[in-house]
Coordinates of C-alpha atoms and ligand atoms in Angstrom, one line a residue:
Chain A
X1 CA 231.8 -7.0 -20.6
X2 CA 229.6 -8.0 -23.5
X3 CA 227.0 -10.7 -22.7
X4 CA 226.0 -11.1 -26.3
X5 CA 228.9 -11.2 -28.8
X6 CA 228.1 -11.9 -32.5
X7 CA 230.5 -11.6 -35.4
X8 CA 230.0 -12.4 -39.1
X9 CA 226.9 -14.4 -38.4
X10 CA 225.4 -16.1 -41.5
X11 CA 222.3 -18.2 -41.5
X12 CA 220.9 -20.0 -44.6
X13 CA 217.5 -21.6 -45.0
X14 CA 216.6 -24.2 -47.6
X15 CA 213.4 -23.2 -49.4
X16 CA 212.1 -25.2 -52.3
X17 CA 215.6 -26.6 -52.9
X18 CA 217.1 -23.1 -52.9
X19 CA 219.4 -21.7 -50.2
X20 CA 218.1 -18.4 -48.9
X21 CA 220.3 -16.2 -46.8
X22 CA 218.2 -15.2 -43.8
X23 CA 221.0 -13.5 -42.1
X24 CA 224.3 -12.2 -43.6
X25 CA 227.3 -10.7 -41.8
X26 CA 225.5 -9.8 -38.6
X27 CA 227.6 -8.2 -35.9
X28 CA 226.2 -7.3 -32.5
X29 CA 227.5 -6.7 -29.1
X30 CA 225.3 -6.2 -26.0
X31 CA 226.9 -5.5 -22.6
X32 CA 226.0 -7.6 -19.5
X33 CA 222.9 -6.4 -17.6
X34 CA 221.9 -4.0 -20.4
X35 CA 218.9 -3.9 -22.7
X36 CA 219.0 -4.1 -26.4
X37 CA 216.2 -3.7 -29.0
X38 CA 216.1 -4.9 -32.5
X39 CA 213.7 -3.3 -35.0
X40 CA 213.3 -4.1 -38.7
X41 CA 210.8 -5.0 -41.4
X42 CA 209.1 -8.3 -41.2
X43 CA 211.0 -11.1 -42.8
X44 CA 214.4 -9.5 -42.2
X45 CA 215.5 -12.3 -39.9
X46 CA 214.8 -11.0 -36.4
X47 CA 213.2 -14.2 -35.2
X48 CA 216.0 -16.2 -36.9
X49 CA 218.5 -14.3 -34.9
X50 CA 216.8 -15.1 -31.6
X51 CA 216.4 -18.7 -32.6
X52 CA 220.2 -18.9 -33.0
X53 CA 220.8 -17.3 -29.6
X54 CA 218.2 -19.6 -27.9
X55 CA 219.9 -22.6 -29.4
X56 CA 216.8 -23.6 -31.4
X57 CA 218.8 -23.6 -34.6
X58 CA 222.3 -25.0 -34.5
X59 CA 223.0 -24.4 -38.3
X60 CA 224.9 -21.1 -38.6
X61 CA 228.3 -19.8 -39.5
X62 CA 230.2 -17.2 -37.7
X63 CA 230.9 -16.5 -34.0
X64 CA 228.2 -16.4 -31.4
X65 CA 229.0 -16.1 -27.8
X66 CA 226.8 -15.7 -24.8
X67 CA 228.8 -14.7 -21.7
X68 CA 231.7 -16.5 -23.4
X69 CA 229.8 -19.7 -24.2
X70 CA 228.2 -20.9 -27.4
X71 CA 224.4 -21.0 -27.5
X72 CA 224.7 -24.8 -27.2
X73 CA 226.7 -24.6 -24.0
X74 CA 224.9 -21.7 -22.4
X75 CA 222.1 -22.7 -20.0
X76 CA 221.0 -19.3 -18.9
X77 CA 218.9 -18.2 -21.8
X78 CA 215.1 -17.7 -21.7
X79 CA 213.0 -17.1 -24.8
X80 CA 209.5 -15.6 -24.9
X81 CA 207.9 -16.2 -28.2
X82 CA 205.6 -14.0 -30.3
X83 CA 202.5 -16.0 -29.3
X84 CA 203.8 -16.5 -25.7
X85 CA 204.2 -20.3 -26.2
X86 CA 202.0 -21.0 -23.1
X87 CA 200.6 -24.5 -23.2
X88 CA 196.8 -24.3 -23.3
X89 CA 196.3 -27.6 -21.5
X90 CA 198.2 -26.5 -18.4
X91 CA 197.0 -24.1 -15.8
X92 CA 198.9 -21.0 -15.0
X93 CA 200.6 -22.8 -12.1
X94 CA 201.6 -25.8 -14.2
X95 CA 202.8 -23.6 -17.0
X96 CA 205.0 -21.6 -14.7
X97 CA 206.5 -24.5 -12.9
X98 CA 207.3 -26.5 -16.1
X99 CA 210.8 -25.3 -16.5
X100 CA 211.8 -26.3 -13.0
X101 CA 210.1 -29.6 -13.5
X102 CA 212.2 -30.3 -16.6
X103 CA 215.3 -29.3 -14.7
X104 CA 214.6 -31.9 -12.1
X105 CA 214.3 -29.6 -9.2
X106 CA 212.8 -31.2 -6.0
X107 CA 209.0 -30.9 -5.7
X108 CA 208.9 -28.8 -2.5
X109 CA 211.3 -26.3 -4.0
X110 CA 209.3 -26.1 -7.2
X111 CA 206.1 -25.3 -5.2
X112 CA 207.7 -22.5 -3.2
X113 CA 209.5 -20.9 -6.1
X114 CA 206.4 -21.0 -8.3
X115 CA 204.4 -19.4 -5.5
X116 CA 207.1 -16.7 -5.1
X117 CA 207.2 -15.7 -8.8
X118 CA 203.4 -15.7 -9.2
X119 CA 203.1 -13.4 -6.2
X120 CA 205.7 -11.1 -7.6
X121 CA 203.9 -10.8 -10.9
X122 CA 200.5 -10.5 -9.3
X123 CA 199.3 -13.8 -10.7
X124 CA 198.7 -15.9 -7.6
X125 CA 194.9 -15.6 -7.7
X126 CA 194.9 -16.7 -11.3
X127 CA 197.0 -19.9 -10.7
X128 CA 194.2 -22.3 -11.4
X129 CA 193.1 -20.8 -14.7
X130 CA 194.0 -22.0 -18.1
X131 CA 195.6 -19.6 -20.6
X132 CA 192.4 -19.2 -22.6
X133 CA 190.8 -17.7 -19.5
X134 CA 193.3 -14.9 -19.3
X135 CA 193.6 -11.4 -20.9
X136 CA 196.4 -10.7 -23.2
X137 CA 198.3 -8.8 -20.6
X138 CA 197.8 -11.5 -18.0
X139 CA 199.0 -14.1 -20.5
X140 CA 202.2 -12.1 -21.1
X141 CA 202.8 -11.9 -17.4
X142 CA 202.5 -15.7 -17.2
X143 CA 205.0 -16.0 -20.0
X144 CA 207.4 -13.7 -18.2
X145 CA 206.9 -15.6 -14.9
X146 CA 207.6 -18.8 -16.7
X147 CA 210.9 -17.5 -18.0
X148 CA 212.1 -15.7 -14.9
X149 CA 211.5 -18.7 -12.6
X150 CA 214.5 -20.3 -14.2
X151 CA 216.6 -17.3 -13.1
X152 CA 218.1 -16.7 -16.6
X153 CA 220.9 -14.3 -17.3
X154 CA 219.7 -13.5 -20.8
X155 CA 216.0 -12.9 -21.7
X156 CA 215.1 -12.9 -25.3
X157 CA 211.7 -11.6 -26.4
X158 CA 210.2 -11.8 -29.8
X159 CA 207.6 -9.0 -30.3
X160 CA 206.3 -9.7 -26.9
X161 CA 203.7 -6.9 -26.6
X162 CA 202.6 -6.6 -30.2
X163 CA 199.1 -8.0 -29.6
X164 CA 198.4 -5.9 -26.5
X165 CA 196.3 -2.7 -26.4
X166 CA 198.3 0.5 -25.8
X167 CA 197.6 0.8 -22.1
X168 CA 198.4 -2.8 -21.2
X169 CA 201.5 -2.4 -23.4
X170 CA 202.9 0.5 -21.4
X171 CA 202.1 -1.3 -18.2
X172 CA 204.0 -4.4 -19.4
X173 CA 206.9 -2.2 -20.5
X174 CA 207.1 -0.6 -17.1
X175 CA 206.9 -4.1 -15.5
X176 CA 209.7 -5.3 -17.7
X177 CA 211.9 -2.4 -16.7
X178 CA 211.2 -2.9 -13.1
X179 CA 212.2 -6.6 -13.3
X180 CA 215.3 -5.7 -15.2
X181 CA 216.5 -3.2 -12.6
X182 CA 215.8 -5.8 -9.9
X183 CA 217.5 -8.8 -11.6
X184 CA 220.3 -7.3 -13.7
X185 CA 219.3 -9.4 -16.6
X186 CA 220.6 -8.9 -20.0
X187 CA 217.5 -8.4 -22.2
X188 CA 217.2 -8.5 -26.0
X189 CA 213.8 -7.6 -27.4
X190 CA 212.4 -7.6 -30.9
X191 CA 209.7 -5.0 -31.6
X192 CA 207.9 -3.3 -34.5
X193 CA 207.1 -0.3 -32.3
X194 CA 209.5 2.6 -32.4
X195 CA 208.4 4.2 -29.1
X196 CA 208.8 0.9 -27.4
X197 CA 212.3 0.6 -28.8
X198 CA 213.3 4.0 -27.5
X199 CA 211.7 3.3 -24.1
X200 CA 213.2 -0.1 -23.6
X201 CA 216.5 -0.3 -25.5
X202 CA 219.8 1.1 -24.2
X203 CA 221.1 -0.1 -27.5
X204 CA 218.9 -0.1 -30.5
X205 CA 219.8 -2.2 -33.6
X206 CA 218.1 -1.5 -36.9
X207 CA 217.9 -4.3 -39.4
X208 CA 217.2 -4.4 -43.1
X209 CA 216.1 -7.2 -45.3
X210 CA 217.9 -8.7 -48.3
X211 CA 220.4 -9.4 -46.9
X212 CA 219.1 -9.6 -43.4
X213 CA 221.6 -7.6 -41.4
X214 CA 222.1 -4.8 -39.0
X215 CA 222.4 -1.5 -40.8
X216 CA 222.6 0.9 -37.9
X217 CA 223.2 0.9 -34.2
X218 CA 222.3 3.6 -31.6
X219 CA 223.2 4.2 -28.0
X220 CA 220.0 5.4 -26.3
X221 CA 220.5 7.2 -23.0
X222 CA 216.7 7.7 -22.7
X223 CA 216.0 4.0 -22.1
X224 CA 214.5 3.0 -18.8
X225 CA 213.4 6.5 -17.9
X226 CA 209.8 6.4 -16.8
X227 CA 209.5 10.1 -17.3
X228 CA 211.0 10.1 -20.8
X229 CA 207.8 9.3 -22.7
X230 CA 206.6 12.5 -24.3
X231 CA 209.8 14.5 -23.7
X232 CA 211.3 16.4 -26.6
X233 CA 214.5 14.2 -26.9
X234 CA 212.3 11.1 -26.8
X235 CA 210.3 12.3 -29.8
X236 CA 213.5 13.3 -31.6
X237 CA 215.0 9.9 -31.1
X238 CA 211.8 8.3 -32.4
X239 CA 211.9 10.3 -35.5
X240 CA 215.5 9.5 -36.2
X241 CA 214.8 5.9 -35.8
X242 CA 211.8 6.1 -38.0
X243 CA 213.8 7.4 -40.9
X244 CA 216.3 4.5 -40.6
X245 CA 213.5 2.1 -40.1
X246 CA 211.9 3.3 -43.4
X247 CA 215.2 2.8 -45.2
X248 CA 215.2 -0.8 -43.9
X249 CA 211.7 -1.3 -45.1
X250 CA 212.5 0.1 -48.6
X251 CA 215.3 -2.5 -48.8
X252 CA 212.7 -5.1 -48.1
X253 CA 210.9 -4.1 -51.3
X254 CA 214.0 -4.0 -53.5
X255 CA 214.2 -6.3 -56.5
X256 CA 216.8 -8.5 -54.7
X257 CA 214.2 -9.3 -52.1
X258 CA 211.4 -10.3 -54.4
Chain B
X1 CA 172.9 -23.3 -8.3
X2 CA 175.6 -25.8 -9.2
X3 CA 173.2 -28.6 -9.3
X4 CA 171.0 -27.0 -11.9
X5 CA 173.0 -28.0 -15.0
X6 CA 173.2 -31.6 -13.8
X7 CA 169.5 -31.7 -12.9
X8 CA 168.5 -30.3 -16.3
X9 CA 170.8 -32.7 -18.0
X10 CA 169.2 -35.7 -16.3
X11 CA 165.8 -34.3 -17.1
X12 CA 166.9 -34.0 -20.7
X13 CA 168.0 -37.6 -20.8
X14 CA 164.8 -38.8 -19.2
X15 CA 162.7 -36.8 -21.7
X16 CA 164.7 -38.3 -24.5
X17 CA 164.1 -41.8 -23.2
X18 CA 160.5 -41.0 -22.8
X19 CA 160.4 -39.8 -26.4
X20 CA 162.1 -43.0 -27.6
X21 CA 159.7 -45.2 -25.7
X22 CA 156.6 -43.4 -27.1
X23 CA 158.0 -43.7 -30.6
X24 CA 158.6 -47.3 -30.1
X25 CA 155.1 -47.8 -28.8
X26 CA 153.6 -46.0 -31.8
X27 CA 155.7 -48.1 -34.2
X28 CA 154.7 -51.4 -32.6
X29 CA 151.0 -50.4 -32.8
X30 CA 151.4 -49.4 -36.4
X31 CA 153.4 -52.4 -37.5
X32 CA 151.2 -54.8 -35.5
X33 CA 153.5 -57.8 -35.7
X34 CA 154.9 -60.1 -32.9
X35 CA 158.4 -59.3 -34.3
X36 CA 158.1 -55.8 -33.0
X37 CA 156.6 -56.0 -29.5
X38 CA 155.7 -52.8 -27.5
X39 CA 158.4 -51.5 -25.1
X40 CA 156.5 -52.5 -22.1
X41 CA 156.8 -56.2 -23.0
X42 CA 160.5 -55.8 -23.9
X43 CA 161.3 -54.1 -20.7
X44 CA 159.4 -56.6 -18.6
X45 CA 161.3 -59.4 -20.4
X46 CA 164.6 -57.5 -19.8
X47 CA 163.9 -57.3 -16.1
X48 CA 162.8 -60.9 -15.9
X49 CA 165.8 -62.5 -17.6
X50 CA 168.5 -59.9 -16.7
X51 CA 169.9 -61.9 -13.8
X52 CA 169.4 -65.4 -15.3
X53 CA 170.6 -64.8 -18.9
X54 CA 171.4 -61.3 -19.9
X55 CA 174.0 -60.4 -17.3
X56 CA 176.2 -63.3 -18.3
X57 CA 176.1 -62.5 -22.0
X58 CA 176.5 -58.8 -21.3
X59 CA 179.6 -59.5 -19.1
X60 CA 181.2 -61.4 -22.0
X61 CA 180.5 -58.7 -24.5
X62 CA 181.6 -56.0 -22.2
X63 CA 184.9 -57.9 -21.6
X64 CA 185.4 -58.2 -25.4
X65 CA 184.8 -54.6 -26.1
X66 CA 186.8 -53.2 -23.2
X67 CA 189.7 -55.5 -23.8
X68 CA 189.8 -54.5 -27.5
X69 CA 189.5 -50.7 -26.7
X70 CA 192.2 -50.9 -24.1
X71 CA 194.6 -52.8 -26.4
X72 CA 193.8 -50.6 -29.4
X73 CA 194.5 -47.5 -27.3
X74 CA 197.7 -48.8 -25.8
X75 CA 199.0 -49.6 -29.2
X76 CA 197.4 -46.9 -31.3
X77 CA 198.1 -43.8 -29.2
X78 CA 201.9 -44.1 -28.7
X79 CA 202.4 -45.2 -32.3
X80 CA 200.2 -42.4 -33.6
X81 CA 202.1 -39.8 -31.5
X82 CA 205.4 -41.2 -32.7
X83 CA 204.4 -41.1 -36.4
X84 CA 203.0 -37.5 -35.9
X85 CA 206.2 -36.4 -34.2
X86 CA 208.7 -38.0 -36.5
X87 CA 208.6 -36.8 -40.1
X88 CA 210.7 -39.7 -41.2
X89 CA 208.7 -42.4 -39.6
X90 CA 205.6 -40.8 -41.0
X91 CA 206.9 -40.7 -44.5
X92 CA 208.0 -44.3 -44.3
X93 CA 204.7 -45.5 -43.0
X94 CA 202.2 -43.3 -44.8
X95 CA 201.9 -45.4 -48.0
X96 CA 201.3 -48.5 -45.9
X97 CA 198.6 -46.8 -43.8
X98 CA 196.9 -45.2 -46.8
X99 CA 196.7 -48.5 -48.6
X100 CA 195.5 -50.5 -45.7
X101 CA 193.3 -48.0 -43.9
X102 CA 190.4 -48.0 -46.4
X103 CA 190.2 -51.8 -46.6
X104 CA 187.3 -52.8 -44.4
X105 CA 189.1 -55.0 -41.8
X106 CA 186.1 -57.3 -41.4
X107 CA 187.1 -59.0 -44.7
X108 CA 190.0 -60.5 -42.7
X109 CA 187.5 -62.3 -40.4
X110 CA 187.9 -65.7 -42.2
X111 CA 191.7 -65.5 -42.1
X112 CA 191.7 -64.4 -38.4
X113 CA 189.3 -67.3 -37.6
X114 CA 191.6 -69.8 -39.4
X115 CA 194.7 -68.4 -37.7
X116 CA 193.4 -67.8 -34.2
X117 CA 190.4 -70.2 -33.9
X118 CA 186.9 -69.4 -33.0
X119 CA 187.4 -68.4 -29.4
X120 CA 187.6 -65.0 -27.8
X121 CA 191.0 -64.2 -29.2
X122 CA 189.9 -63.9 -32.8
X123 CA 186.9 -61.7 -31.9
X124 CA 189.1 -59.4 -29.8
X125 CA 191.8 -59.2 -32.4
X126 CA 189.3 -58.2 -35.1
X127 CA 187.7 -55.4 -33.0
X128 CA 191.1 -54.3 -31.8
X129 CA 192.5 -54.1 -35.4
X130 CA 189.6 -51.9 -36.5
X131 CA 189.6 -49.5 -33.6
X132 CA 193.4 -49.4 -33.6
X133 CA 193.5 -48.0 -37.1
X134 CA 191.0 -45.2 -36.2
X135 CA 192.9 -44.2 -33.1
X136 CA 196.3 -44.4 -35.0
X137 CA 195.3 -42.2 -37.8
X138 CA 193.4 -39.6 -35.7
X139 CA 196.3 -39.4 -33.2
X140 CA 198.9 -39.1 -35.8
X141 CA 197.1 -36.3 -37.6
X142 CA 196.6 -34.4 -34.3
X143 CA 200.2 -34.7 -33.4
X144 CA 201.3 -33.7 -36.9
X145 CA 199.2 -30.5 -36.9
X146 CA 200.5 -29.4 -33.5
X147 CA 201.6 -25.7 -33.7
X148 CA 205.4 -25.8 -33.6
X149 CA 205.5 -22.9 -31.0
X150 CA 204.5 -25.4 -28.3
X151 CA 207.3 -27.6 -29.2
X152 CA 209.8 -24.8 -29.5
X153 CA 208.8 -23.3 -26.2
X154 CA 209.7 -26.5 -24.3
X155 CA 212.6 -27.5 -26.6
X156 CA 214.3 -24.3 -25.5
X157 CA 214.1 -25.6 -21.9
X158 CA 216.1 -28.6 -23.2
X159 CA 213.3 -31.1 -22.6
X160 CA 214.0 -34.7 -23.3
X161 CA 212.1 -36.7 -25.9
X162 CA 210.1 -38.3 -23.1
X163 CA 209.2 -34.9 -21.6
X164 CA 208.1 -33.7 -25.1
X165 CA 205.6 -36.6 -25.2
X166 CA 204.6 -36.1 -21.6
X167 CA 204.1 -32.3 -21.6
X168 CA 203.2 -31.6 -25.2
X169 CA 202.3 -34.4 -27.6
X170 CA 200.1 -36.5 -25.3
X171 CA 198.1 -33.8 -23.5
X172 CA 197.7 -31.8 -26.8
X173 CA 196.4 -34.8 -28.6
X174 CA 194.2 -36.1 -25.8
X175 CA 191.0 -34.4 -27.0
X176 CA 191.5 -35.9 -30.5
X177 CA 192.3 -39.3 -28.9
X178 CA 189.1 -39.3 -26.9
X179 CA 187.1 -38.3 -30.0
X180 CA 188.6 -41.2 -31.9
X181 CA 187.8 -43.5 -29.0
X182 CA 184.2 -42.4 -29.2
X183 CA 184.0 -43.1 -32.9
X184 CA 185.9 -46.3 -32.3
X185 CA 183.4 -47.4 -29.7
X186 CA 180.6 -47.1 -32.2
X187 CA 182.5 -49.2 -34.7
X188 CA 183.5 -51.6 -32.1
X189 CA 179.9 -52.2 -31.0
X190 CA 178.9 -52.9 -34.6
X191 CA 181.8 -55.3 -35.2
X192 CA 181.1 -56.9 -31.8
X193 CA 177.6 -57.8 -32.9
X194 CA 178.9 -59.2 -36.1
X195 CA 181.5 -61.5 -34.5
X196 CA 179.1 -62.6 -31.9
X197 CA 176.5 -63.8 -34.4
X198 CA 178.3 -67.1 -35.1
X199 CA 180.7 -69.6 -33.7
X200 CA 180.0 -68.6 -30.2
X201 CA 177.3 -69.3 -27.6
X202 CA 178.2 -66.3 -25.5
X203 CA 177.7 -62.6 -25.8
X204 CA 174.9 -60.2 -26.4
X205 CA 175.1 -60.6 -30.1
X206 CA 174.6 -64.3 -29.8
X207 CA 171.7 -63.8 -27.4
X208 CA 169.9 -61.5 -29.8
X209 CA 170.3 -63.8 -32.8
X210 CA 169.5 -66.9 -30.7
X211 CA 166.3 -65.2 -29.5
X212 CA 165.4 -64.3 -33.0
X213 CA 165.8 -67.8 -34.4
X214 CA 163.7 -69.2 -31.6
X215 CA 161.1 -66.5 -32.3
X216 CA 161.4 -65.1 -28.7
X217 CA 160.9 -61.5 -29.8
X218 CA 160.5 -60.1 -26.3
X219 CA 163.9 -61.6 -25.4
X220 CA 165.4 -60.3 -28.6
X221 CA 164.4 -56.8 -27.7
X222 CA 165.5 -57.2 -24.2
X223 CA 168.9 -58.0 -25.7
X224 CA 168.8 -54.9 -27.9
X225 CA 168.0 -52.8 -24.8
X226 CA 171.0 -54.4 -23.0
X227 CA 173.3 -53.7 -25.9
X228 CA 172.0 -50.1 -26.1
X229 CA 172.5 -49.6 -22.4
X230 CA 176.1 -51.0 -22.6
X231 CA 176.9 -48.5 -25.4
X232 CA 175.3 -45.7 -23.5
X233 CA 177.2 -46.4 -20.3
X234 CA 180.5 -46.6 -22.2
X235 CA 179.8 -43.3 -23.9
X236 CA 179.1 -41.8 -20.5
X237 CA 182.4 -43.1 -19.2
X238 CA 184.2 -41.5 -22.1
X239 CA 182.3 -38.3 -21.7
X240 CA 183.3 -38.2 -18.0
X241 CA 186.9 -39.0 -18.9
X242 CA 186.9 -36.1 -21.3
X243 CA 185.5 -33.7 -18.8
X244 CA 188.1 -34.6 -16.2
X245 CA 191.1 -34.9 -18.5
X246 CA 190.4 -32.1 -21.0
X247 CA 188.9 -29.4 -18.9
X248 CA 191.1 -26.9 -20.7
X249 CA 189.2 -27.3 -24.0
X250 CA 186.0 -25.7 -22.7
X251 CA 187.0 -24.3 -19.3
Ligands
ADP301 N1 212.3 -22.6 -40.9 C1 212.5 -21.8 -42.0 N2 212.7 -22.4 -43.2 C2 212.9 -21.7 -44.3 N3 212.8 -20.3 -44.3 C3 212.6 -19.7 -43.2 C4 212.4 -20.4 -42.0 N4 212.2 -19.5 -41.0 C5 212.3 -18.3 -41.6 N5 212.5 -18.4 -42.9 C6 212.7 -17.3 -43.8 O1 213.8 -16.5 -43.4 C7 213.5 -15.1 -43.4 C8 213.6 -14.4 -42.1 O2 212.5 -14.9 -41.3 P1 212.3 -14.4 -39.8 O3 213.5 -14.6 -39.0 O4 211.1 -15.1 -39.2 O5 212.0 -12.9 -40.0 P2 211.3 -11.8 -39.0 O6 211.2 -12.4 -37.6 O7 212.2 -10.7 -39.0 O8 210.0 -11.5 -39.5 C9 212.1 -15.0 -44.1 O9 212.3 -14.8 -45.4 C10 211.5 -16.4 -43.9 O10 210.7 -16.7 -44.9
MG302 MG1 209.4 -12.8 -36.4

């Protein structure tokens, strides 16, 4: 069954008294407990799409269902933003427990669940630090812990690893896959990185700008295979994607866009 | 090891006090007038009259300052956060604030005196009004400039309005609020002196002016020392509050 179901999605923004179509006729299906990746040039509406799914923007036309519910009704979505969205004035511990606190979970349960998730992500010794005292990878771990503690069914990530160095990035990709296998989450990730898309996405969606829409969709059997990096098929998949990605980028430079 | 920074800080403060006293001494020798006694005389007078006179006046002044600061904070912070958060309220109030903010509030002193009498109330109201504006504007601007990622990240958790204030707006703006309080404290001390120089027989401002008019310069400088000490202690308190409450700024 599809966890994410999007048909004819249209999103307009008002810019300087002009309506601008950020998304037009977007169709997307992503099965339960699978991973999807969206790639596309910047400004093509990727973040907008996630904001609709995360119920941060109620102004859209079309049909959007998450496990059969509208984004407004669904309570099982977690969103990790580009810049992690960690609160600098809260310690690791307080950042992670915030979601439970807002849900009104009893205090003793908050403490034990926070401890569990921090342990799982190897963050327990860092619990008293503030985000500015962490490395990029550690911060990303905290962001993930903060989302997973709510036991979501859908995890949305907006270019989560883009500011990490290559090694940390691969480490985080492995961690994410591990968590995914363990929790049977449905995960939708936005990335700029083609290798990352092939490594993480069972389904890969390519977007173009002007109008912001999905121009191509791939099934990717290589996703989630730790040994896949560097294999012939892996590189082939990357090069196919790259050619489509280029096409999307060219559209972004077309006269209609400027 | 942990004591070293504190020890060196205290040493630094002591050295600065020493420097001030030496400068004072030099000036009093150079000026050579009874209106500018050497520090030794002033300090001796301070110690002599502290219990009998100064403490009482200091208490009254301290009360006026603290009361004003607390009321200005209680009114200014929530209103500032609200205006910074709500675009509509900000738009509605902005012209009013821009028109009234630059007007020096001390010009309202006569009106406040007529309306509220010459007692404590009018003095406290004037100091409060001035500090309130500073806190209001600083807090509003801090809240307005908050990166929207912070708000989104907690909005997506379906936080209530109250929780937005509790977890985002208030803690995020706290450093700015404390800065405005520090600036406000400086202004408040100046206004305090002004409002205590007439229509009252209490407060450190009155004591200084009263000593001056009776040519008791030693006492006058004892009063100045007392006022300086009060300001210094209040600054220390604010500093301490900032260290405890905003440890995340410079962890
Ligand atoms: N809040 C907004 N108001 C007006 N226009 C917006 C807003 N957010 C995004 N846009 C515009 O919508 C388009 C898509 O933006 P976005 O979804 O952020 O793209 P991406 O994440 O793919 O880079 C861009 O042209 C952007 O300028
Ligand atoms: Mg984006």
